[in-house]
C-alpha atoms as one frame of an Amber mdcrd trajectory, in Angstrom:
protein
 -29.287 -11.984  18.083 -26.035 -12.085  16.117 -22.912 -12.616  18.234 -19.349
 -11.480  17.596 -16.590 -13.687  19.000 -13.405 -11.867  19.992 -10.188 -13.835
  19.693  -6.506 -12.948  19.901  -5.981 -11.905  16.279  -8.224  -8.863  16.061
 -11.674  -8.228  14.628 -13.156  -7.061  11.323 -14.821  -3.821  10.338 -18.076
  -5.754  10.017 -17.693  -6.889  13.631 -17.292  -3.288  14.775 -20.373  -2.152
  12.865 -22.410  -5.084  14.200 -21.594  -4.233  17.808 -21.646  -0.435  17.499
 -24.739  -0.001  15.356 -26.705  -3.229  15.523 -26.245  -4.178  19.177 -24.622
  -7.541  18.438 -23.621  -9.588  21.485 -19.945 -10.053  22.310 -18.324 -13.320
  23.365 -14.713 -14.106  24.302 -13.121 -17.087  22.593 -11.412 -19.787  24.631
  -8.159 -18.819  22.922  -8.569 -15.227  24.126  -9.273 -16.273  27.718  -6.153
 -18.466  27.732  -4.021 -15.657  26.289  -5.374 -13.227  28.881  -4.515 -15.598
  31.708  -0.990 -16.258  30.383  -0.197 -12.568  30.015  -1.574 -11.861  33.476
   0.803 -14.399  34.993   3.717 -12.484  33.453   2.492  -9.165  34.866   1.984
 -10.603  38.331   5.462 -12.121  38.317   6.969  -8.750  37.404   4.843  -6.998
  40.021   6.340  -9.254  42.685   9.908  -8.230  41.816  11.660  -5.301  43.510
  12.712  -3.724  40.209  10.273  -1.055  38.900   8.434  -1.836  35.650   6.638
   0.979  33.810   2.864   0.705  34.046   3.097  -2.161  36.548   4.899  -0.628
  39.515   5.527   2.992  38.461   3.575   6.160  37.870   2.598   7.257  34.368
   3.667   9.787  31.755   5.830  12.496  33.299   5.421  10.724  36.685   6.894
   7.414  35.454  10.043   7.813  37.544   8.262   7.079  40.825   8.314   3.488
  42.068   4.930   2.561  43.578   4.895   0.214  46.571   2.614  -2.878  46.380
   0.046  -1.580  48.879  -0.575   1.522  46.723  -0.870  -0.122  43.313  -4.612
  -0.826  43.326  -5.134   2.784  44.350  -2.820   3.884  41.532  -4.919   2.037
  38.942  -8.171   3.493  40.297  -6.638   6.940  40.402  -5.465   6.902  36.802
  -8.998   6.113  35.643 -10.612   8.742  37.868  -8.119  11.489  37.056  -8.100
  10.785  33.330 -11.913  10.763  33.090 -11.711  14.508  32.540 -13.774  14.974
  29.389 -15.966  18.008  28.801 -18.602  19.128  26.359 -21.545  17.356  24.736
 -21.934  13.581  24.892 -20.671  11.673  21.913 -22.987   9.288  20.117 -23.906
   5.872  21.507 -22.499   4.055  18.474 -19.140   5.772  18.933 -18.928   4.725
  22.584 -19.868   1.137  21.777 -17.199   1.019  19.063 -14.696   2.517  21.492
 -15.405  -0.104  24.165 -15.465  -3.001  21.716 -12.150  -2.047  20.122 -10.491
  -1.703  23.524 -11.802  -5.173  24.348 -10.313  -6.386  21.063  -6.841  -5.253
  22.150  -7.294  -6.583  25.680  -8.128 -10.012  24.226  -4.895 -10.052  22.228
  -3.053 -11.210  25.343  -0.616  -8.319  25.032  -1.997  -6.078  27.795  -1.800
  -8.134  30.999  -5.454  -7.612  31.912  -7.200 -10.424  33.817  -9.840 -12.485
  31.975 -12.481 -11.320  34.489 -11.965  -7.683  33.474 -12.340  -8.555  29.790
 -15.523 -10.487  30.557 -16.933  -7.487  32.430 -16.257  -5.316  29.379 -18.241
  -7.774  27.260 -21.010  -7.924  29.866 -21.407  -4.140  29.862 -21.684  -4.093
  26.077 -24.179  -6.965  26.096 -26.299  -5.236  28.735 -26.647  -2.181  26.485
 -24.933   0.053  29.056 -23.205   3.005  27.392 -20.782   5.152  29.415 -21.182
   8.918  29.152 -18.235  10.093  27.041 -17.658  13.751  26.233 -16.589  15.544
  23.052 -13.312  16.961  24.357 -10.497  15.207  26.188  -8.428  13.290  23.636
  -5.310  14.541  21.875  -5.000  11.258  19.993  -1.742  10.279  21.673  -1.289
   7.862  24.534  -4.563   6.842  22.984  -7.992   8.390  23.364  -7.304   8.821
  27.067 -10.286  10.740  28.443 -12.914   8.910  26.351 -11.513   5.502  27.323
 -11.224   6.597  30.954 -14.937   7.387  31.101 -15.586   3.853  29.813 -13.219
   2.334  32.395 -14.948   4.367  35.108 -18.192   2.588  34.270 -16.480  -0.787
  34.697 -15.530   0.362  38.196 -19.164   1.248  38.905 -18.448   4.972  38.981
 -19.545   7.942  36.900 -22.633   8.045  34.709 -23.848   5.789  31.906 -26.883
   5.393  29.700 -28.999   2.312  30.163 -30.634   0.326  27.360 -33.752   2.443
  27.934 -31.846   5.609  27.005 -31.917   7.025  30.545 -28.652   8.261  32.078
 -28.104   6.925  35.600 -25.166   6.333  37.975 -23.085   3.526  36.507 -23.120
   1.570  39.762 -26.915   1.403  39.677 -26.906   0.166  36.082 -24.321  -2.531
  36.783 -26.292  -3.727  39.796 -29.530  -3.794  37.812 -27.897  -6.148  35.303
 -26.086  -8.327  37.841 -22.615  -7.082  36.872 -19.961  -6.797  39.590 -17.764
  -3.665  39.356 -14.111  -4.463  38.705 -11.330  -3.889  41.243  -8.391  -2.915
  39.074  -4.949  -4.377  39.745  -1.444  -3.703  38.441  -1.359  -2.345  34.891
  -5.094  -2.810  34.296  -6.098   0.830  34.617  -3.434   1.882  32.146  -4.319
  -0.952  29.755  -7.943   0.195  29.590  -6.974   3.737  28.545  -4.100   3.441
  26.117  -5.503   2.975  22.609  -6.596   4.596  19.361  -9.988   2.938  19.696
 -12.240   5.989  19.449 -10.691   7.388  16.318 -10.531   3.924  14.745 -14.181
   3.219  15.499 -15.216   6.514  13.931 -13.025   5.795  10.889 -14.714   2.431
  10.346 -18.195   3.938  10.595 -17.272   6.831   8.309 -15.974   4.404   5.683
 -19.236   2.459   5.795 -21.255   5.645   5.376 -18.996   7.009   2.641 -19.299
   3.770   0.689 -23.032   4.401   0.378 -22.537   8.122  -0.229 -20.085   7.627
  -3.089 -22.520   5.308  -4.840 -25.270   7.849  -4.167 -23.135  10.645  -5.627
 -22.484   8.608  -8.779 -26.254   8.244  -9.136 -27.018  11.943  -8.636 -24.206
  12.888 -11.023 -25.750  10.618 -13.660 -29.193  12.144 -13.082 -27.737  15.645
 -13.436 -25.942  14.658 -16.648 -29.219  13.311 -17.968 -31.183  16.409 -16.957
 -28.579  18.637 -18.633 -28.793  16.606 -21.868 -25.123  15.773 -21.468 -23.220
  13.067 -23.244 -22.502   9.703 -21.689 -19.720   9.026 -24.191 -17.185  10.286
 -21.645 -18.101   7.319 -19.447 -16.943   4.696 -21.944 -14.801   2.007 -20.298
 -12.066   2.316 -22.922 -11.518   5.956 -21.959 -11.058   5.133 -18.302  -8.872
   2.120 -19.061  -6.129   4.423 -20.369  -5.979   6.164 -16.973  -6.430   3.090
 -14.812  -7.287   4.487 -11.401  -9.643   1.860  -9.944 -12.007   4.333  -8.308
 -12.401   6.351 -11.482 -13.335   3.295 -13.476 -15.829   2.211 -10.827 -17.559
   5.610 -10.718 -17.772   5.814 -14.504 -19.238   2.301 -14.656 -21.827   3.229
 -12.047 -22.889   6.343 -13.945 -23.058   4.413 -17.215 -25.240   1.755 -15.575
 -27.658   4.401 -14.297 -27.880   6.047 -17.730 -28.366   2.860 -19.737 -31.422
   3.221 -21.970 -31.820   6.985 -21.525 -33.276   9.062 -24.367 -32.030  12.311
 -22.816 -28.261  11.995 -23.167 -26.607  13.712 -26.106 -29.621  15.875 -27.081
 -29.491  19.640 -27.501 -32.168  22.281 -27.404 -30.788  24.344 -30.303 -28.636
  24.106 -33.390 -25.372  24.759 -31.548 -24.427  21.401 -30.025 -21.922  21.331
 -27.184 -18.574  19.827 -27.957 -18.007  19.039 -24.277 -19.943  19.178 -21.036
 -18.757  21.274 -18.090 -16.125  19.835 -15.787 -18.619  19.198 -12.977 -20.428
  16.803 -15.335 -17.646  15.475 -17.518 -15.096  14.966 -14.726 -17.468  13.475
 -12.168 -15.811  10.007 -12.337 -12.340  11.477 -11.949 -13.249  13.410  -8.806
 -15.414  10.720  -7.207 -12.914   8.062  -8.271 -10.007   9.792  -6.538 -12.117
   9.872  -3.396 -12.839   6.167  -3.746  -9.129   5.419  -4.033  -8.472   7.492
  -0.913 -11.090   5.391   0.861  -9.295   2.238  -0.259  -6.106   3.481   1.403
  -8.059   4.390   4.544  -9.518   0.853   4.657  -6.020  -0.581   4.452  -4.963
   1.509   7.457  -8.131   0.549   9.346  -7.599  -3.157   8.648  -4.024  -2.983
   9.922  -5.172  -1.185  13.036  -7.939  -3.757  13.594  -5.255  -6.455  13.630
  -3.087  -4.481  16.080  -2.644  -4.617  19.843  -2.319  -0.969  20.830  -1.128
  -0.533  24.410   1.881   0.706  26.371   3.647  -1.184  27.805   2.882  -4.475
  26.079   3.436  -8.068  27.143   5.571  -9.857  24.532   5.441 -13.623  23.869
   8.905 -14.096  25.377   7.716 -12.684  28.705   9.153  -9.192  28.404   7.002
  -6.145  29.208   8.250  -3.310  27.021   7.332   0.320  26.481   6.586   1.549
  22.968   4.912   4.308  20.980   2.232   2.273  19.217  -0.510   4.320  20.867
   0.345   7.310  18.664  -2.648   8.037  16.445  -0.819   9.417  13.388  -1.686
   6.563  10.962  -5.388   6.851  11.740  -5.411  10.635  12.042  -3.937  11.141
   8.578  -6.544   9.071   6.770  -9.364  10.665   8.762  -8.150  14.014   7.480
  -7.693  12.699   3.930 -11.318  11.561   3.957 -12.522  14.990   5.093 -10.710
  16.502   2.103 -12.234  14.159  -0.482 -15.690  14.447   1.089 -15.457  18.240
   0.785 -14.498  17.983  -2.880 -17.294  15.533  -3.640 -19.751  17.944  -2.037
 -18.255  20.829  -3.972 -18.655  19.221  -7.397 -22.217  18.119  -6.543 -23.133
  21.703  -5.664 -21.714  22.956  -8.983 -23.970  20.552 -10.867 -26.981  21.677
  -8.838 -26.224  25.316  -9.582 -25.973  24.507 -13.289 -29.384  22.824 -13.230
 -30.898  25.990 -11.740 -29.242  28.559 -14.021 -31.292  29.149 -17.173 -28.157
  30.335 -19.008 -26.394  27.024 -18.464 -29.146  24.446 -18.041 -29.926  24.021
 -21.760 -33.595  24.835 -21.702 -34.699  24.206 -18.132 -36.780  26.904 -16.406
 -34.971  29.315 -14.057 -34.399  27.665 -10.688 -36.622  24.828 -11.904 -39.536
  27.055 -10.873 -43.124  26.477 -11.956 -43.757  30.152 -12.766 -40.408  31.928
 -12.461 -40.789  35.270 -10.735 -43.939  34.260  -8.953 -42.173  31.072  -7.845
 -38.558  30.986  -6.638 -38.237  27.256  -7.211 -35.079  25.740  -5.738 -33.119
  28.978  -5.476 -32.643  28.810  -1.727 -32.139  25.046  -1.693 -28.934  25.798
  -3.564 -28.050  28.445  -0.932 -28.384  25.756   1.716 -26.220  23.422  -0.320
 -23.606  26.142  -0.828 -23.541  26.848   2.921 -22.972  23.153   3.590 -20.145
  23.042   1.033 -18.491  26.058   2.627 -18.643  24.340   6.000 -17.202  21.177
   4.432 -14.194  23.161   3.224 -13.547  24.418   6.756 -13.849  20.863   8.065
 -11.254  19.756   5.497  -8.508  21.688   7.281  -6.395  18.859   8.735  -6.429
  18.314  12.484  -3.350  16.086  12.219  -1.196  19.005  11.057  -1.589  20.428
  14.559   0.071  19.294  17.747  -0.011  20.674  21.277   2.379  19.456  23.983
   1.033  17.842  27.147   2.130  15.959  30.282   4.937  18.391  31.153   6.423
  17.959  27.657   6.672  14.176  27.991   3.935  13.875  25.388   5.315  16.654
  23.211   3.901  15.559  19.839   0.313  14.372  19.553  -1.830  13.256  16.597
  -5.155  15.050  17.204  -6.749  11.953  15.657  -9.874  12.138  17.832 -10.470
  15.703  16.582  -9.958  14.532  12.996 -12.545  11.801  13.570 -15.077  14.137
  15.154 -14.961  16.625  12.289 -15.126  13.817   9.724 -18.410  12.660  11.278
 -19.793  16.167  10.742 -18.443  16.210   7.192 -20.109  12.889   6.357 -23.369
  14.166   7.790 -23.157  17.328   5.684 -22.186  15.436   2.544 -25.375  13.392
   2.872 -27.401  16.615   2.839 -25.493  17.961  -0.167 -26.114  14.797  -2.192
 -29.774  14.892  -1.144 -30.163  18.425  -2.518 -28.610  17.417  -5.838 -30.997
  14.466  -5.929 -33.931  16.773  -5.267 -32.913  19.148  -8.066 -31.897  16.485
 -10.579 -35.071  14.421 -10.272 -37.206  17.547 -10.746 -35.111  18.580 -13.736
 -35.391  15.153 -15.388 -39.170  15.269 -14.972 -39.249  18.679 -16.643 -37.705
  17.234 -19.832 -41.062  16.460 -21.418 -41.089  14.292 -24.521 -37.900  12.369
 -23.757 -37.824   9.170 -21.714 -35.292   8.908 -18.871 -33.284   5.755 -18.236
 -35.086   2.919 -16.444 -32.867   3.432 -13.384 -33.709   7.147 -13.359 -37.409
   6.377 -13.528 -37.016   3.959 -10.626 -35.314   6.663  -8.544 -38.011   9.207
  -9.336 -40.778   6.774  -8.432 -39.073   5.772  -5.179 -38.251   9.294  -4.055
 -41.779  10.497  -4.805 -43.178   7.561  -2.825 -40.933   8.645   0.041 -42.730
  11.982   0.211 -40.400  14.162  -1.838 -42.503  16.345  -4.144 -41.868  16.782
  -7.854 -42.242  19.857 -10.090 -44.943  22.366  -9.207 -45.636  25.676  -7.504
 -43.574  26.754  -4.517 -44.201  24.902  -1.277 -42.647  24.665   2.184 -39.299
  23.273   1.061 -37.593  22.181   4.295 -39.732  19.030   4.773 -39.028  17.960
   1.177 -35.289  18.401   1.702 -35.474  16.479   4.978 -37.282  13.634   3.202
 -34.633  13.604   0.453 -31.928  13.510   3.127 -33.582  10.537   4.837 -33.906
   8.803   1.455 -30.162   9.086   0.800 -29.102   8.486   4.408 -31.115   5.274
   4.657 -29.540   3.802   1.499 -32.862   3.932  -0.377 -31.374   5.795  -3.351
 -28.782   3.099  -3.948 -31.381   0.373  -3.403 -33.747   1.911  -5.978 -31.030
   1.930  -8.624 -29.605  -1.493  -7.829 -33.065  -3.010  -8.208 -32.717  -2.076
 -11.894 -28.968  -2.214 -12.582 -27.790  -4.880 -10.180 -25.029  -4.119  -7.630
 -23.063  -0.921  -8.174 -19.300  -0.827  -7.708
């Protein structure tokens, strides 16, 4: 099995995906172990001094003014984990929890947190054993880190609370640790706080959303090209020289993708009457501009994610000169903003896809296609209600695009009086990505049927490859009405699994 080695300088997005989604093993580098030990020496030296140091010998948050005597400090660290493990609601997904744990381990291994090497190794052991703490939907305000979610993970390290084993069964965490030969940790000064204070949940969800959106944006370029083809639109608007004079990188990439899909098509530029269109509708003609702006937003989000992956997010932190200093690096604003930006562009991509689907189904605007792409309109309703489903999804996407990061609610007796709501932004983005997949799948379903209904004209080779692949995947073509939900589910699985992009790239080569 593939292994990911965690050092002191951070990890990559590919590392996160490998651990979260593919179950890759985690190893600590020798450099990381040495850095952990050096930082721990600094913390222990400060703990031995009579002067209070925040996070080492004091309480936390609004209770930071109390000096904690040495005999109570282990209890303090246990108590912060237990009291902060206060999440409620449904369980979050296994991949999210694995990303959360791995990213916290990444910061721990930076040597900036003061955690002992043995605690870091236990974190890796839990991941490698396939043990997944039970983490709940609600509990993070995205400031002072994803506190409740990370606390539930730390609770598992202590052998408390509940966790899911590699067999998918939820059991007491202590039983799972014992079954895998893992000793529960006894937390010491600063360690409880260090395990809770990070933007790891929202960052993990950002990285996974970016990976999914990368596939979805390519998929949307493909379905836009198929719709253009089915509507007998012109591909002249995709010419590279037109996009070069407005040089947004994403726009040029989307236009190039659409042009590659349409290469060799006999459908583009034809008209069913003697009144040729001067221009196609915005939803067709401006597809690269809309999808391209979303791609450029993703590029900015990747930049933020990469910076965060290279960061050590904790409070206080151990500096190379031996100081332990408080800071505000746990604030989730940088991540929260881009999570919200992505929800906005995903909603707009879904919106323009739905407009193209509606155009394919409307006999007054589809340039000769049957109403609702029905076999016998009136007797058959065709894809009428598939578009209703798509419209409902788009409406939900618009609600999900309302930014979470524009909100803030004070906590901790007004000590934490401005929070990022980044976890909430991440949770709604996951729903938005899920819905966008369904929206693109419905456009695919409509566009492939519409292309097949253009008898006498040969689609592009890439279009033919898509139609063949989607039909082989169990998605029916034109014909009388049938139970539609299974077809839409099969189209969704086809897009979600990356099969749409794969079918095209087998003909065109890699898309941008």
